[in-house]
Coordinates of C-alpha atoms in Angstrom, one line a residue:
Chain Z
X1 CA 306.7 100.0 8.8
X2 CA 303.2 99.8 7.3
X3 CA 301.6 99.9 3.8
X4 CA 299.1 102.6 4.7
X5 CA 297.5 104.1 2.8
X6 CA 296.9 100.9 0.9
X7 CA 297.0 101.4 -2.8
X8 CA 296.0 97.9 -3.8
X9 CA 294.4 95.0 -2.2
X10 CA 297.3 92.7 -3.3
X11 CA 300.6 94.4 -2.9
X12 CA 303.0 93.8 -5.8
X13 CA 306.2 92.2 -4.5
X14 CA 309.5 92.1 -6.4
X15 CA 312.4 89.8 -5.4
X16 CA 315.8 90.9 -6.5
X17 CA 319.3 89.3 -6.5
X18 CA 322.5 91.2 -6.0
X19 CA 325.9 89.6 -5.2
X20 CA 324.8 86.5 -3.2
X21 CA 324.5 82.9 -3.1
X22 CA 320.7 82.8 -3.6
X23 CA 320.2 81.1 -0.3
X24 CA 317.8 83.8 1.0
X25 CA 315.6 83.6 -2.1
X26 CA 315.6 79.9 -1.6
X27 CA 314.5 80.3 1.9
X28 CA 311.4 82.1 0.5
X29 CA 310.8 79.3 -1.9
X30 CA 311.3 76.9 1.0
X31 CA 308.2 78.3 2.6
X32 CA 306.4 75.2 1.2
X33 CA 303.3 75.2 3.4
X34 CA 302.8 78.9 3.2
X35 CA 303.9 79.5 -0.4
X36 CA 300.3 79.3 -1.8
X37 CA 298.9 81.5 0.8
X38 CA 301.7 84.0 0.0
X39 CA 301.0 83.9 -3.6
X40 CA 297.4 84.6 -2.8
X41 CA 298.1 87.4 -0.5
X42 CA 300.6 89.2 -2.5
X43 CA 301.1 89.6 -6.2
X44 CA 304.6 88.2 -6.9
X45 CA 305.4 90.5 -9.9
X46 CA 309.1 89.9 -10.2
X47 CA 310.9 86.9 -8.8
X48 CA 313.3 85.5 -11.5
X49 CA 314.4 82.6 -9.3
X50 CA 310.7 81.5 -9.2
X51 CA 309.3 82.5 -12.5
X52 CA 310.3 84.3 -15.7
X53 CA 307.0 86.0 -15.9
X54 CA 307.8 89.5 -15.0
X55 CA 305.2 92.4 -14.4
X56 CA 306.5 95.9 -14.7
X57 CA 306.9 98.2 -11.8
X58 CA 306.3 100.2 -9.7
X59 CA 306.2 97.7 -6.8
X60 CA 304.9 98.1 -3.2
X61 CA 307.6 95.9 -1.7
X62 CA 311.1 95.1 -2.9
X63 CA 312.9 92.1 -1.3
X64 CA 316.5 92.6 -2.0
X65 CA 319.1 89.8 -1.5
X66 CA 322.9 90.3 -1.9
X67 CA 325.4 93.0 -1.5
X68 CA 326.5 95.8 -3.8
X69 CA 329.9 94.8 -5.5
X70 CA 329.9 96.2 -9.1
X71 CA 329.3 99.6 -10.5
X72 CA 326.4 98.1 -12.4
X73 CA 324.8 97.0 -9.1
X74 CA 324.9 100.6 -7.9
X75 CA 322.8 101.6 -10.8
X76 CA 320.5 98.7 -10.4
X77 CA 319.8 99.3 -6.7
X78 CA 319.1 103.0 -7.3
X79 CA 316.5 101.8 -9.9
X80 CA 315.0 99.3 -7.3
X81 CA 314.6 102.1 -4.9
X82 CA 312.9 104.3 -7.4
X83 CA 310.4 101.6 -8.3
X84 CA 309.5 100.4 -4.8
X85 CA 307.7 101.9 -1.9
X86 CA 309.3 99.6 0.7
X87 CA 312.7 98.2 0.4
X88 CA 313.6 95.2 2.6
X89 CA 317.1 94.1 2.7
X90 CA 317.1 90.3 2.9
X91 CA 319.9 88.5 4.5
X92 CA 323.5 89.0 5.7
X93 CA 324.9 90.1 2.3
X94 CA 322.1 92.7 2.0
X95 CA 322.5 93.9 5.6
X96 CA 326.2 93.8 6.1
X97 CA 328.0 92.9 2.9
X98 CA 328.3 89.0 3.5
X99 CA 331.2 86.7 3.1
X100 CA 332.3 88.6 0.0
X101 CA 333.0 91.6 2.1
X102 CA 336.2 89.9 3.2
X103 CA 337.5 91.6 0.1
X104 CA 337.2 94.9 2.1
X105 CA 340.0 93.7 4.3
X106 CA 342.3 92.8 1.4
X107 CA 343.2 94.0 -2.0
X108 CA 340.4 93.1 -4.5
X109 CA 342.6 93.5 -7.5
X110 CA 344.9 90.9 -6.0
X111 CA 342.1 88.5 -5.6
X112 CA 340.9 89.1 -9.2
X113 CA 344.3 88.3 -10.6
X114 CA 344.5 85.2 -8.6
X115 CA 341.1 83.7 -9.6
X116 CA 340.7 85.0 -13.2
X117 CA 343.0 84.7 -16.3
X118 CA 341.8 87.9 -17.9
X119 CA 340.8 90.1 -14.8
X120 CA 340.8 93.1 -17.2
X121 CA 337.3 92.0 -18.4
X122 CA 335.9 92.4 -14.8
X123 CA 334.2 95.5 -13.5
X124 CA 334.0 95.4 -9.9
X125 CA 334.2 97.6 -6.8
X126 CA 336.9 97.3 -4.2
X127 CA 334.5 96.6 -1.6
X128 CA 331.3 94.7 -1.0
X129 CA 328.7 96.8 0.8
X130 CA 325.3 96.5 2.3
X131 CA 322.3 97.7 0.5
X132 CA 321.8 100.5 3.1
X133 CA 325.2 102.1 2.1
X134 CA 323.8 103.0 -1.4
X135 CA 320.0 103.6 -0.9
X136 CA 317.6 104.0 2.0
X137 CA 316.4 100.7 3.3
X138 CA 313.1 100.4 5.2
X139 CA 313.7 97.2 7.0
X140 CA 316.6 94.8 7.4
X141 CA 316.1 91.0 7.9
X142 CA 319.4 89.6 9.1
X143 CA 320.7 85.9 8.8
X144 CA 322.7 83.8 6.5
X145 CA 320.4 82.6 5.3
X146 CA 317.4 84.5 6.7
X147 CA 315.0 82.7 8.9
X148 CA 312.1 82.2 6.5
X149 CA 309.4 82.6 9.2
X150 CA 310.9 86.0 9.9
X151 CA 310.4 87.0 6.3
X152 CA 306.9 85.6 6.4
X153 CA 306.2 87.6 9.6
X154 CA 307.5 90.8 8.0
X155 CA 305.3 90.3 4.9
X156 CA 302.3 89.6 7.1
X157 CA 302.9 92.6 9.3
X158 CA 303.1 94.8 6.2
X159 CA 299.7 93.4 5.0
X160 CA 298.1 93.9 8.4
X161 CA 299.5 97.4 9.1
X162 CA 301.4 96.5 12.2
X163 CA 305.0 96.2 13.4
X164 CA 306.7 92.9 12.8
X165 CA 307.4 90.7 15.7
X166 CA 311.2 90.4 15.6
X167 CA 313.2 89.4 18.6
X168 CA 315.3 92.1 20.1
X169 CA 317.4 89.9 22.5
X170 CA 320.6 87.8 22.3
X171 CA 321.0 84.3 21.0
X172 CA 321.5 83.1 24.7
X173 CA 317.7 83.5 25.3
X174 CA 316.9 81.2 22.4
X175 CA 319.3 78.6 23.8
X176 CA 318.0 78.9 27.2
X177 CA 314.2 78.7 26.0
X178 CA 315.2 75.6 23.9
X179 CA 317.0 74.0 27.0
X180 CA 320.3 73.9 25.1
X181 CA 323.3 73.6 27.3
X182 CA 325.7 76.6 27.0
X183 CA 328.8 75.3 25.1
X184 CA 331.0 78.2 26.3
X185 CA 330.3 77.6 30.0
X186 CA 330.1 73.7 30.0
X187 CA 332.8 73.0 27.3
X188 CA 334.8 76.2 26.9
X189 CA 333.9 76.4 23.1
X190 CA 334.1 80.0 21.8
X191 CA 330.5 81.2 21.2
X192 CA 329.3 84.5 20.0
X193 CA 325.9 84.0 21.4
X194 CA 325.8 86.8 24.1
X195 CA 326.6 89.5 21.4
X196 CA 324.6 88.2 18.5
X197 CA 321.1 89.1 17.5
X198 CA 318.6 86.3 18.1
X199 CA 316.3 85.0 15.3
X200 CA 318.0 81.8 14.0
X201 CA 316.6 79.7 16.7
X202 CA 320.1 79.0 18.1
X203 CA 320.8 76.1 15.9
X204 CA 324.6 75.9 16.3
X205 CA 324.9 75.6 20.0
X206 CA 322.1 72.9 19.8
X207 CA 324.6 70.9 17.6
X208 CA 327.5 71.3 20.0
X209 CA 329.2 74.2 18.3
X210 CA 329.6 77.8 19.1
X211 CA 327.6 80.7 17.5
X212 CA 329.5 82.3 14.7
X213 CA 327.3 85.3 14.4
X214 CA 325.4 84.9 11.0
X215 CA 322.6 86.9 12.3
X216 CA 324.8 89.8 13.0
X217 CA 325.8 91.9 16.1
X218 CA 323.1 92.4 18.8
X219 CA 322.4 96.2 19.2
X220 CA 323.1 95.9 23.0
X221 CA 326.1 93.5 22.6
X222 CA 328.9 94.4 25.0
X223 CA 331.9 93.5 22.9
X224 CA 334.4 95.3 25.1
X225 CA 333.6 92.9 28.0
X226 CA 333.1 89.7 25.9
X227 CA 336.1 89.8 23.7
X228 CA 338.6 89.2 26.4
X229 CA 336.6 86.2 27.5
X230 CA 336.5 84.7 24.2
X231 CA 340.2 85.3 23.7
X232 CA 340.8 83.5 27.0
X233 CA 338.7 80.5 25.7
X234 CA 340.6 80.4 22.4
X235 CA 341.8 76.9 21.4
X236 CA 344.4 78.4 19.0
X237 CA 345.7 82.0 18.8
X238 CA 343.6 84.2 16.7
X239 CA 340.4 82.1 17.0
X240 CA 338.2 84.9 18.2
X241 CA 339.2 87.2 15.4
X242 CA 338.5 84.5 12.9
X243 CA 335.1 83.9 14.5
X244 CA 334.1 87.5 14.0
X245 CA 335.9 87.7 10.6
X246 CA 333.2 85.6 8.9
X247 CA 329.8 86.2 7.3
X248 CA 329.3 89.5 9.1
X249 CA 333.0 90.6 9.0
X250 CA 331.9 94.0 7.5
X251 CA 329.3 94.7 10.4
X252 CA 330.8 97.6 12.3
X253 CA 330.7 96.0 15.8
X254 CA 332.3 92.8 14.6
X255 CA 334.9 94.7 12.6
X256 CA 335.9 96.6 15.8
X257 CA 335.8 93.6 18.1
X258 CA 337.9 91.5 15.6
X259 CA 340.6 94.1 15.7
X260 CA 340.5 94.2 19.5
X261 CA 340.5 90.3 19.5
X262 CA 343.5 90.2 17.2
X263 CA 345.5 92.6 19.5
X264 CA 344.6 90.7 22.6
X265 CA 345.2 87.4 21.2
X266 CA 348.7 88.3 20.0
X267 CA 349.5 89.5 23.5
X268 CA 348.4 85.9 24.9
X269 CA 350.4 84.1 22.3
Chain U
X1 CA 309.1 43.8 54.8
X2 CA 308.9 44.9 58.4
X3 CA 305.6 45.4 60.2
X4 CA 306.2 49.1 60.7
X5 CA 304.0 52.1 60.8
X6 CA 305.2 54.9 58.7
X7 CA 304.6 58.4 60.1
X8 CA 305.3 61.8 58.6
X9 CA 308.9 62.5 59.5
X10 CA 309.8 58.7 59.6
X11 CA 313.2 57.9 58.2
X12 CA 313.7 54.5 56.7
X13 CA 316.5 52.7 54.6
X14 CA 315.5 51.8 51.1
X15 CA 317.8 49.7 49.1
X16 CA 318.7 51.3 45.7
X17 CA 317.0 48.6 43.6
X18 CA 313.8 49.2 45.4
X19 CA 313.9 52.8 44.3
X20 CA 313.4 51.8 40.7
X21 CA 310.3 49.9 41.7
X22 CA 309.0 53.1 43.4
X23 CA 309.7 55.1 40.1
X24 CA 307.7 52.5 38.2
X25 CA 304.9 52.8 40.6
X26 CA 304.8 56.5 40.1
X27 CA 304.5 56.0 36.4
X28 CA 301.9 53.5 36.8
X29 CA 299.7 56.0 38.7
X30 CA 300.1 58.4 35.8
X31 CA 303.2 60.5 36.7
X32 CA 305.9 61.4 34.2
X33 CA 309.1 60.8 36.3
X34 CA 311.7 63.4 35.5
X35 CA 315.2 63.8 36.9
X36 CA 318.8 64.5 36.1
X37 CA 320.5 63.1 33.1
X38 CA 323.9 63.5 31.5
X39 CA 323.6 65.4 28.3
X40 CA 326.1 67.6 26.3
X41 CA 328.7 67.6 28.9
X42 CA 326.3 68.9 31.4
X43 CA 323.3 67.7 33.4
X44 CA 319.7 68.4 32.3
X45 CA 316.3 67.6 33.8
X46 CA 314.2 65.2 31.5
X47 CA 312.3 62.0 31.6
X48 CA 314.0 59.2 33.5
X49 CA 312.8 55.6 33.9
X50 CA 315.2 54.2 36.6
X51 CA 318.3 55.1 38.5
X52 CA 320.4 53.8 35.5
X53 CA 319.3 57.1 33.7
X54 CA 321.0 59.2 36.3
X55 CA 324.6 60.7 36.2
X56 CA 326.3 58.0 38.3
X57 CA 329.7 58.6 39.7
X58 CA 329.8 62.2 38.5
X59 CA 330.5 65.3 40.3
X60 CA 330.6 68.9 39.0
X61 CA 333.3 71.6 39.1
X62 CA 331.6 74.9 39.1
X63 CA 333.1 78.5 39.1
X64 CA 332.1 81.8 37.7
X65 CA 331.3 81.2 34.1
X66 CA 332.5 77.6 34.3
X67 CA 330.8 74.2 34.7
X68 CA 332.7 70.8 34.2
X69 CA 331.7 67.2 34.8
X70 CA 334.3 65.2 36.7
X71 CA 334.4 61.5 37.5
X72 CA 334.4 60.5 41.2
X73 CA 335.8 57.4 42.9
X74 CA 332.4 56.5 44.2
X75 CA 329.4 55.2 42.2
X76 CA 326.8 57.5 43.6
X77 CA 323.7 59.1 41.8
X78 CA 323.6 62.4 43.4
X79 CA 327.1 63.5 43.9
X80 CA 326.8 66.3 41.3
X81 CA 325.3 69.8 41.6
X82 CA 322.8 70.4 38.8
X83 CA 323.4 72.2 35.6
X84 CA 321.7 75.4 34.1
X85 CA 318.2 73.8 34.0
X86 CA 315.9 74.1 37.0
X87 CA 312.5 72.6 37.7
X88 CA 310.8 75.9 36.7
X89 CA 310.8 74.6 33.1
X90 CA 308.2 72.2 34.2
X91 CA 306.0 74.5 36.2
X92 CA 306.6 77.6 34.1
X93 CA 307.5 76.2 30.6
X94 CA 309.8 78.5 28.4
X95 CA 307.2 78.4 25.7
X96 CA 303.5 77.8 26.5
X97 CA 300.5 78.2 24.1
X98 CA 298.0 80.1 25.8
X99 CA 295.3 79.9 23.1
X100 CA 294.9 79.9 19.5
X101 CA 292.0 81.4 17.5
X102 CA 290.9 80.8 13.9
X103 CA 288.2 82.4 11.8
X104 CA 286.0 80.9 9.2
X105 CA 282.7 82.7 9.4
X106 CA 283.5 84.1 12.9
X107 CA 286.4 83.7 15.4
X108 CA 286.6 80.5 17.3
X109 CA 288.8 80.3 20.4
X110 CA 290.7 77.2 21.5
X111 CA 292.2 77.5 25.0
X112 CA 293.0 73.9 25.5
X113 CA 296.2 73.4 27.6
X114 CA 297.1 70.1 25.9
X115 CA 300.6 69.8 27.5
X116 CA 299.9 69.6 31.1
X117 CA 301.2 66.3 32.5
X118 CA 301.6 65.3 36.1
X119 CA 305.3 65.3 37.1
X120 CA 307.1 63.5 39.7
X121 CA 310.4 65.4 40.2
X122 CA 313.3 63.3 41.2
X123 CA 316.2 64.8 43.0
X124 CA 315.0 68.2 44.1
X125 CA 317.6 70.1 46.1
X126 CA 316.9 72.3 49.1
X127 CA 317.6 75.5 47.0
X128 CA 315.3 74.3 44.3
X129 CA 312.5 73.5 46.6
X130 CA 312.8 76.9 48.1
X131 CA 312.7 78.3 44.6
X132 CA 309.4 76.6 43.9
X133 CA 308.1 78.1 47.1
X134 CA 309.1 81.5 45.9
X135 CA 307.5 81.0 42.5
X136 CA 304.4 79.8 44.2
X137 CA 304.1 83.3 45.7
X138 CA 304.4 84.9 42.4
X139 CA 302.0 82.7 40.4
X140 CA 299.5 81.7 43.1
X141 CA 298.7 85.0 44.8
X142 CA 295.7 85.6 46.7
X143 CA 294.4 88.2 44.3
X144 CA 295.4 86.4 41.2
X145 CA 296.6 83.0 40.3
X146 CA 298.0 81.7 37.1
X147 CA 295.8 78.6 35.9
X148 CA 298.6 77.1 34.0
X149 CA 301.0 77.1 36.9
X150 CA 298.3 76.0 39.3
X151 CA 297.5 73.0 37.1
X152 CA 301.2 71.9 37.0
X153 CA 301.9 72.7 40.6
X154 CA 298.9 70.8 42.0
X155 CA 299.8 67.5 40.3
X156 CA 303.5 67.5 41.5
X157 CA 305.1 64.7 43.4
X158 CA 308.4 65.8 44.9
X159 CA 311.2 63.5 45.8
X160 CA 313.8 65.7 47.3
X161 CA 317.6 65.0 47.8
X162 CA 319.9 66.2 50.5
X163 CA 323.0 67.6 49.0
X164 CA 326.2 66.1 50.3
X165 CA 328.7 67.6 47.8
X166 CA 328.1 71.4 47.3
X167 CA 329.8 73.1 44.3
X168 CA 332.1 76.1 44.2
X169 CA 329.3 78.5 43.4
X170 CA 326.8 77.1 46.1
X171 CA 325.8 79.3 49.0
X172 CA 322.4 77.8 50.1
X173 CA 323.7 77.6 53.7
X174 CA 323.9 81.4 53.9
X175 CA 320.2 81.7 52.9
X176 CA 319.0 78.8 55.0
X177 CA 317.5 76.9 52.1
X178 CA 319.8 73.9 52.2
X179 CA 321.8 71.6 52.1
X180 CA 319.2 69.8 54.3
X181 CA 315.7 69.8 52.8
X182 CA 313.3 70.7 55.6
X183 CA 309.7 70.8 54.2
X184 CA 307.4 70.6 51.3
X185 CA 308.4 67.3 49.8
X186 CA 306.7 64.0 49.4
X187 CA 309.8 62.0 50.0
X188 CA 313.3 63.2 50.8
X189 CA 316.4 61.1 50.2
X190 CA 319.8 61.0 51.6
X191 CA 322.2 58.9 49.5
X192 CA 324.1 56.2 51.2
X193 CA 326.4 53.6 49.5
X194 CA 323.8 50.9 48.6
X195 CA 320.7 52.5 49.8
X196 CA 318.7 55.8 50.4
X197 CA 317.8 57.0 53.8
X198 CA 314.2 58.2 52.9
X199 CA 312.2 60.6 55.0
X200 CA 308.5 60.7 54.6
X201 CA 307.1 64.1 54.0
X202 CA 303.4 63.6 52.9
X203 CA 300.6 61.2 53.0
X204 CA 301.1 60.5 49.3
X205 CA 304.7 59.8 50.0
X206 CA 303.7 57.5 52.8
X207 CA 301.3 55.5 50.8
X208 CA 304.0 55.0 48.1
X209 CA 306.5 53.7 50.6
X210 CA 304.0 51.4 52.3
X211 CA 304.6 47.9 51.4
X212 CA 308.1 48.5 50.2
X213 CA 311.1 46.5 51.2
X214 CA 312.6 49.0 53.4
X215 CA 314.4 48.7 56.8
X216 CA 314.2 50.9 59.9
X217 CA 316.9 53.5 59.9
X218 CA 319.4 52.6 62.7
X219 CA 320.8 55.4 64.9
X220 CA 324.1 54.7 63.2
X221 CA 322.8 55.2 59.6
X222 CA 320.9 58.4 60.8
X223 CA 324.1 59.8 62.4
X224 CA 326.1 59.0 59.3
X225 CA 323.6 61.0 57.1
X226 CA 323.4 63.8 59.5
X227 CA 327.1 64.2 59.8
X228 CA 327.5 64.1 56.0
X229 CA 324.9 66.9 55.8
X230 CA 326.7 68.9 58.5
X231 CA 329.9 68.5 56.5
X232 CA 328.2 69.7 53.4
X233 CA 327.0 72.8 55.1
X234 CA 330.5 73.6 55.8
X235 CA 331.8 73.1 52.3
X236 CA 329.8 75.8 50.6
X237 CA 331.8 77.4 47.8
X238 CA 330.5 80.8 48.8
X239 CA 329.2 82.7 51.7
X240 CA 326.7 85.6 51.3
X241 CA 326.4 88.0 54.2
X242 CA 322.7 88.7 54.5
X243 CA 322.8 90.9 57.7
X244 CA 322.3 94.1 55.9
X245 CA 319.9 92.9 53.3
X246 CA 317.6 94.1 51.8
X247 CA 318.6 97.7 53.1
X248 CA 322.0 97.7 51.2
X249 CA 320.2 97.3 47.9
X250 CA 317.1 99.4 48.5
X251 CA 318.7 102.3 50.2
X252 CA 318.4 105.3 47.9
X253 CA 321.9 106.5 48.7
X254 CA 323.4 103.3 47.2
X255 CA 321.7 103.6 43.9
X256 CA 324.4 105.8 42.6
X257 CA 327.4 103.7 43.8
X258 CA 330.3 103.6 41.6
X259 CA 330.2 99.8 41.7
X260 CA 327.2 99.7 39.4
X261 CA 329.3 101.3 36.8
X262 CA 332.0 98.8 37.4
X263 CA 329.7 95.8 37.0
X264 CA 328.1 97.4 33.9
X265 CA 331.4 97.3 32.1
X266 CA 331.5 93.6 32.5
X267 CA 327.8 92.6 32.2
X268 CA 326.8 91.4 28.8
X269 CA 323.0 92.0 29.4
X270 CA 322.6 88.7 27.6
X271 CA 320.0 87.6 30.1
X272 CA 321.5 84.1 31.0
X273 CA 321.4 84.7 34.8
X274 CA 317.6 85.4 34.6
X275 CA 317.0 82.3 32.5
X276 CA 318.8 79.9 34.7
X277 CA 317.4 81.5 37.9
X278 CA 314.9 79.1 39.5
X279 CA 313.0 82.1 40.9
X280 CA 312.9 84.5 37.9
X281 CA 309.4 84.5 36.6
X282 CA 309.2 87.3 33.9
X283 CA 307.5 86.5 30.7
X284 CA 306.5 88.0 27.4
X285 CA 303.4 87.3 25.4
X286 CA 303.5 87.0 21.7
X287 CA 301.0 86.7 19.0
X288 CA 301.8 84.9 15.7
X289 CA 299.2 85.7 13.1
X290 CA 299.1 84.1 9.7
X291 CA 299.3 85.9 6.3
X292 CA 295.6 85.9 5.8
X293 CA 294.8 87.0 9.4
X294 CA 292.6 84.1 9.8
X295 CA 294.6 82.2 12.5
X296 CA 296.5 83.5 15.4
X297 CA 298.4 81.8 18.3
X298 CA 299.2 83.5 21.6
X299 CA 302.3 82.1 23.4
X300 CA 303.9 82.9 26.7
X301 CA 307.7 82.9 26.5
X302 CA 310.4 83.4 29.2
X303 CA 311.5 87.0 29.1
X304 CA 314.3 88.8 30.9
X305 CA 314.6 92.2 32.6
X306 CA 318.0 92.3 30.7
X307 CA 316.2 92.6 27.4
X308 CA 316.2 96.1 26.1
X309 CA 312.6 96.0 25.2
X310 CA 311.5 94.5 28.5
X311 CA 310.9 97.9 30.0
X312 CA 310.0 99.7 26.9
X313 CA 306.8 101.7 27.1
X314 CA 305.2 104.6 25.4
X315 CA 307.9 107.3 25.1
X316 CA 310.9 105.0 25.5
X317 CA 312.8 102.5 27.5
X318 CA 312.9 103.2 31.3
X319 CA 316.1 101.1 31.7
X320 CA 318.1 102.0 28.5
X321 CA 321.6 101.1 30.0
X322 CA 323.2 97.9 31.0
X323 CA 323.9 99.6 34.4
X324 CA 320.3 100.3 35.0
X325 CA 319.2 96.8 34.0
X326 CA 321.8 95.0 36.1
X327 CA 321.0 97.2 39.2
X328 CA 317.4 96.5 38.7
X329 CA 317.9 92.8 38.6
X330 CA 320.2 92.7 41.6
X331 CA 318.3 95.1 43.7
X332 CA 315.1 93.2 43.0
X333 CA 316.5 89.8 43.9
X334 CA 318.2 90.9 47.1
X335 CA 316.2 94.0 47.9
X336 CA 312.6 94.8 46.8
X337 CA 311.7 91.2 46.6
X338 CA 311.5 91.3 50.3
X339 CA 308.6 94.0 50.2
X340 CA 307.0 92.2 47.4
X341 CA 307.0 88.6 48.6
X342 CA 308.5 88.5 52.2
X343 CA 311.7 86.8 51.4
X344 CA 314.9 87.4 49.4
X345 CA 314.5 86.3 45.7
X346 CA 317.6 84.1 45.8
X347 CA 318.0 80.6 47.2
X348 CA 321.7 80.3 46.9
X349 CA 321.8 77.8 44.0
X350 CA 324.7 79.6 42.3
X351 CA 323.3 79.1 38.7
X352 CA 323.6 82.8 37.9
X353 CA 327.2 82.7 38.8
X354 CA 328.2 79.5 37.1
X355 CA 326.3 80.2 33.9
X356 CA 327.2 83.9 33.3
X357 CA 329.4 84.0 30.2
X358 CA 331.2 87.0 31.8
X359 CA 331.7 85.2 35.1
X360 CA 330.0 87.9 37.1
X361 CA 329.7 86.7 40.7
X362 CA 326.7 88.3 42.4
X363 CA 327.9 87.3 45.9
X364 CA 331.2 89.2 45.3
X365 CA 329.3 92.2 43.7
X366 CA 327.1 92.5 46.8
X367 CA 330.3 92.4 49.1
X368 CA 332.0 95.1 46.8
X369 CA 329.0 97.4 47.0
X370 CA 328.9 97.0 50.7
X371 CA 332.6 97.9 50.9
X372 CA 332.1 100.9 48.8
X373 CA 329.1 102.3 50.7
X374 CA 330.8 101.7 54.0
X375 CA 333.5 104.3 53.1

């Protein structure tokens, strides 16, 4: 992932919102100490959450938050792809569908009827899907919300024509480096750490709770082995499936593991 | 105080309140006193001021994938077996800044190692001391030594403790590293009800004890301590047969054993075993560059051979499967380590078994491998 050959000295960056809570865009704005440097290094050409000043495309980099949930968003994301050299999917909604992808496991129409008095005014898709399902994505930054320093690292890497330094290991390594006591081994608290991608800094176990996988499945995660362990540690029937059926419910590995956990848990109960 | 000459190897009885004065003296001479503390339903190693900071009246139940604190009916300070943390975090910190560099007109390098205190370690077990000796071989080689490790290692004051209550995952007796601490300490304690039996292990230890309110250890007290230690040696939770090691793991015919596939099905490749292992020494080096490429920080961080990118090199990963990574780890610890460093890479502390989320028991895996290749 590099910007070579460089076309401009200050790459034009656009930040888009799709179906999401805005938390990942806020993480960008939360880069308080680095924001001025960032605004110097890149030309923030489109970022409605930060400024209504808009420069027209094309852009060098598009940071896309949110998932695709309406027919209109399909059109919009295609437009984004056409106008940007690099598309970075930002956060769990954009990388796996997000919490709104729970509709993929239910009947969206029924949800709409329950929530809205006149659902016939709504135009929506039956599923919430990651950006990569509609267009080609050049880089995915996972997390709910993203780790703002990972975003910064990716932008720095683009500017410096190098690969970004993103961890390739499980959350367990972050816990151990932090000196955090394993909540699963010492307290029997179900924790997804061994099968989840690191990058968050292992915040949850440091606060006495299990990882719920907001950074998504680790590419090497051995779910077949770990699901039975989690089911055995359940404090109530179905806990493992619920743990997996969360912000990353729509991620393939979690989806499969949740099915397996549901079956195993029923057997236990 | 008795008019007694203390020699290396002398054993004396030190009342427990006196031990706090000893810790205070160590701090006075510039040491950071670190030892076991209760934290988050487990035991960690961090700063301690006095015995009151220690996990008193606590023992531990340990099994594959399981660690639990339990109350005991006696008010002793060292009846537990340690948690996941080991002393390696002080000598080989999980994250260590190697240098930073910044550029104004030209690049300036800052190599200051600002966090290098002198530690006094309180409560080092036999297995843990043996692990430090093993890491010494890795970091303080004849042809190369690691300056950051050397700086931390040289300043060390070691107060060892003889283990009297081994846990279910302990097997130091199989490897000859415990429960009795034999060497390389400044002072070694055996805990009695109201006092510690203290053995002098170095000149530094001797001068720290001189002038303290100790008593000579009677034959009865020494016998009591020795019997308790002998009992502990017989209470190991596990036994590792080392008679055919390292050959069992290095013999090429055994590299294709079916048992490796069997373990690979259970292994999560999460790396926990390597992080809690007091002898594992692998690290990665990362550079963090700012947006404008005017500052960079180089850090050394703990790595693990279970990480998929650990053995990534031009053209791909030489150990792409969990099977290949688990086999590499086990056959290094119990096999090729011997060629490399002259001993096994395991000291029988049992951490890798207790803290494996999948509950993989390496002692049992070695036994299973042995059974299979015997056929």
